[in-house]
Coordinates of C-alpha atoms in Angstrom, one line a residue:
G374 CA -44.7 56.5 -66.1
P375 CA -47.0 59.1 -67.8
C376 CA -47.9 59.3 -71.6
G377 CA -45.7 62.2 -73.5
A378 CA -48.6 63.6 -74.0
A379 CA -50.2 64.1 -70.6
A380 CA -46.9 64.9 -68.8
L381 CA -45.6 67.6 -67.3
Y382 CA -42.1 67.0 -66.3
R383 CA -39.5 69.4 -63.7
R384 CA -36.7 71.0 -65.2
R385 CA -34.5 68.9 -63.0
L386 CA -35.9 65.4 -64.2
L387 CA -35.1 66.6 -67.5
E388 CA -31.7 67.9 -66.4
E389 CA -31.3 64.3 -64.7
T390 CA -32.2 62.1 -67.3
G391 CA -30.3 64.1 -70.2
G392 CA -34.2 64.8 -71.2
F393 CA -35.8 62.4 -74.2
D394 CA -33.3 60.2 -76.1
E395 CA -32.9 61.6 -79.8
D396 CA -32.5 58.2 -80.9
F397 CA -35.9 57.0 -80.5
F398 CA -38.4 58.6 -83.2
L399 CA -42.3 58.4 -82.3
V400 CA -43.1 55.5 -80.0
H401 CA -41.9 54.6 -76.2
E402 CA -39.8 57.8 -76.0
D403 CA -41.4 58.6 -73.2
S404 CA -41.4 55.4 -71.9
D405 CA -37.5 55.5 -72.6
L406 CA -37.4 58.7 -70.2
N407 CA -40.4 57.6 -67.7
L408 CA -38.3 54.2 -66.9
R409 CA -35.0 56.6 -66.8
A410 CA -37.3 58.3 -64.4
Q411 CA -37.7 56.0 -62.4
L412 CA -34.2 54.1 -62.3
L413 CA -33.1 57.8 -60.8
G414 CA -35.4 58.0 -58.4
H415 CA -38.4 60.2 -59.1
R416 CA -42.2 59.7 -58.8
C417 CA -44.9 60.1 -60.7
L418 CA -47.9 61.4 -59.9
F419 CA -51.2 60.8 -61.0
V420 CA -54.1 63.1 -61.1
P421 CA -57.6 62.1 -62.2
A422 CA -59.1 65.2 -62.3
A423 CA -57.2 66.0 -65.3
R424 CA -58.4 65.8 -68.8
V425 CA -56.5 64.8 -71.6
R426 CA -57.8 64.4 -75.1
H427 CA -54.7 62.6 -76.7
R428 CA -55.6 61.1 -80.5
V429 CA -53.4 58.2 -80.8
N430 CA -51.5 57.0 -83.5
T431 CA -53.9 59.8 -85.7
S432 CA -50.8 60.8 -87.7
I433 CA -49.6 57.9 -88.3
G434 CA -52.3 54.9 -88.1
T435 CA -52.9 52.3 -85.6
F436 CA -50.8 49.5 -86.6
S437 CA -49.4 51.3 -89.9
E438 CA -46.0 49.8 -91.1
T439 CA -44.9 53.2 -89.7
Y440 CA -46.0 52.6 -86.1
V441 CA -45.5 48.6 -86.5
Y442 CA -41.9 49.4 -86.9
Y443 CA -41.2 52.4 -84.5
G444 CA -43.3 50.8 -81.6
H445 CA -41.2 47.6 -82.4
R446 CA -37.3 48.9 -82.5
N447 CA -37.8 51.0 -80.0
S448 CA -39.5 48.8 -77.4
E449 CA -36.0 46.7 -77.4
A450 CA -34.3 49.6 -76.7
V451 CA -36.2 50.6 -74.0
F452 CA -35.6 47.2 -72.3
W453 CA -32.1 46.2 -73.1
K454 CA -31.4 49.9 -72.6
N455 CA -33.2 50.3 -68.6
M456 CA -33.7 46.8 -67.5
P457 CA -31.8 46.2 -64.5
P458 CA -29.6 42.6 -65.3
T459 CA -31.7 40.9 -62.5
L460 CA -34.8 41.9 -64.6
L461 CA -33.6 41.7 -67.7
L462 CA -33.0 38.0 -66.6
L463 CA -36.6 37.5 -65.1
Y464 CA -38.8 39.0 -68.1
L465 CA -36.3 37.9 -70.8
P466 CA -38.9 34.3 -71.8
E467 CA -42.0 36.5 -71.6
R468 CA -40.1 39.6 -73.8
I469 CA -39.8 36.7 -76.2
L470 CA -43.0 35.4 -76.0
F471 CA -44.6 38.2 -76.8
D472 CA -42.3 39.3 -80.0
L473 CA -43.2 35.6 -81.2
A474 CA -46.9 36.7 -80.6
A475 CA -46.2 39.6 -82.2
L476 CA -44.4 38.1 -85.8
L477 CA -47.6 35.7 -85.7
Y478 CA -49.6 39.0 -85.4
F479 CA -48.5 41.8 -87.9
L480 CA -47.9 38.3 -90.1
R481 CA -51.5 37.9 -90.9
R482 CA -52.1 41.5 -91.1
R483 CA -49.3 41.8 -93.6
R484 CA -46.8 43.8 -91.6
G485 CA -44.1 41.5 -90.8
R486 CA -41.7 42.6 -93.2
A487 CA -41.9 46.2 -90.4
F488 CA -41.3 44.0 -88.0
A489 CA -38.8 41.8 -89.1
R490 CA -37.1 45.5 -90.8
A491 CA -37.8 46.9 -86.9
K492 CA -35.9 43.4 -85.0
L493 CA -32.5 43.7 -87.1
D494 CA -32.8 47.5 -86.6
F495 CA -32.2 47.6 -83.2
L496 CA -30.2 44.6 -83.1
R497 CA -27.5 46.9 -85.5
S498 CA -28.1 49.3 -83.0
L499 CA -27.5 47.5 -79.8
P500 CA -23.6 49.0 -79.8
A501 CA -24.6 52.4 -79.3
V502 CA -27.6 50.5 -76.8
W503 CA -25.4 48.5 -74.7
R504 CA -23.1 52.3 -74.2
K505 CA -26.6 54.0 -73.4
R506 CA -27.2 51.0 -70.6
R507 CA -24.2 51.2 -69.0
E508 CA -24.5 54.8 -68.0
V509 CA -28.3 54.8 -67.0
Q510 CA -26.9 51.2 -64.9
R511 CA -24.7 53.0 -63.0
G512 CA -26.3 55.8 -62.0
R513 CA -29.7 53.5 -60.9
K514 CA -30.2 54.3 -57.4
L515 CA -33.9 51.8 -57.3
S516 CA -33.0 48.3 -57.3
A517 CA -34.2 46.1 -58.8
R518 CA -36.4 44.9 -56.5
Q519 CA -38.0 48.5 -55.9
L520 CA -38.5 49.2 -60.0
R521 CA -40.0 45.1 -60.3
G522 CA -42.7 46.7 -58.2
L523 CA -43.5 49.6 -59.7
L524 CA -43.8 47.6 -63.4
D525 CA -47.5 46.2 -64.0
R526 CA -47.9 42.5 -64.4
N527 CA -51.0 41.9 -66.0
W528 CA -49.0 43.1 -69.5
L529 CA -50.8 40.4 -71.3
R530 CA -54.6 42.6 -70.5
Y531 CA -53.4 45.5 -72.8
R532 CA -52.5 43.6 -75.5
R533 CA -55.7 41.7 -76.1
K534 CA -57.1 45.3 -75.9
G535 CA -55.7 46.3 -78.8
P536 CA -55.4 49.9 -79.3
R537 CA -57.0 52.1 -76.7
R538 CA -59.3 54.7 -78.6

């Protein structure tokens, strides 16, 4: 799905998905909405001629404590709230590996505390996430196989490049 800074959403999509989840803040709220829309059978159209200038992380700083906290708290919520059960189990080892690598990375950059706080706060929110998960999975029209076909299997290449400028 699109970056929220460069997206146009149909009103029907916002009504059917419930719009942006208010429990998200600052990072991955668009990922959550986009994934829920895909699960409901909506499509995303890419318009290569469109140009958008978006100064990523300008207000909070690249890999600031704020970015690390909300980015990692919210990415857990996106994964656990929206992934169909079979994909959740399939991708869980990669998820754990990524989180371990991220922990080491942020410890070296003095952001380990923000990272750990993000994971702990996510765990505290798990009952609410689980309630939302039941609703998302109950309404889903896309099969796990169809969703897997839409997912990028080269996720690590984006992580190695660092933040996009």
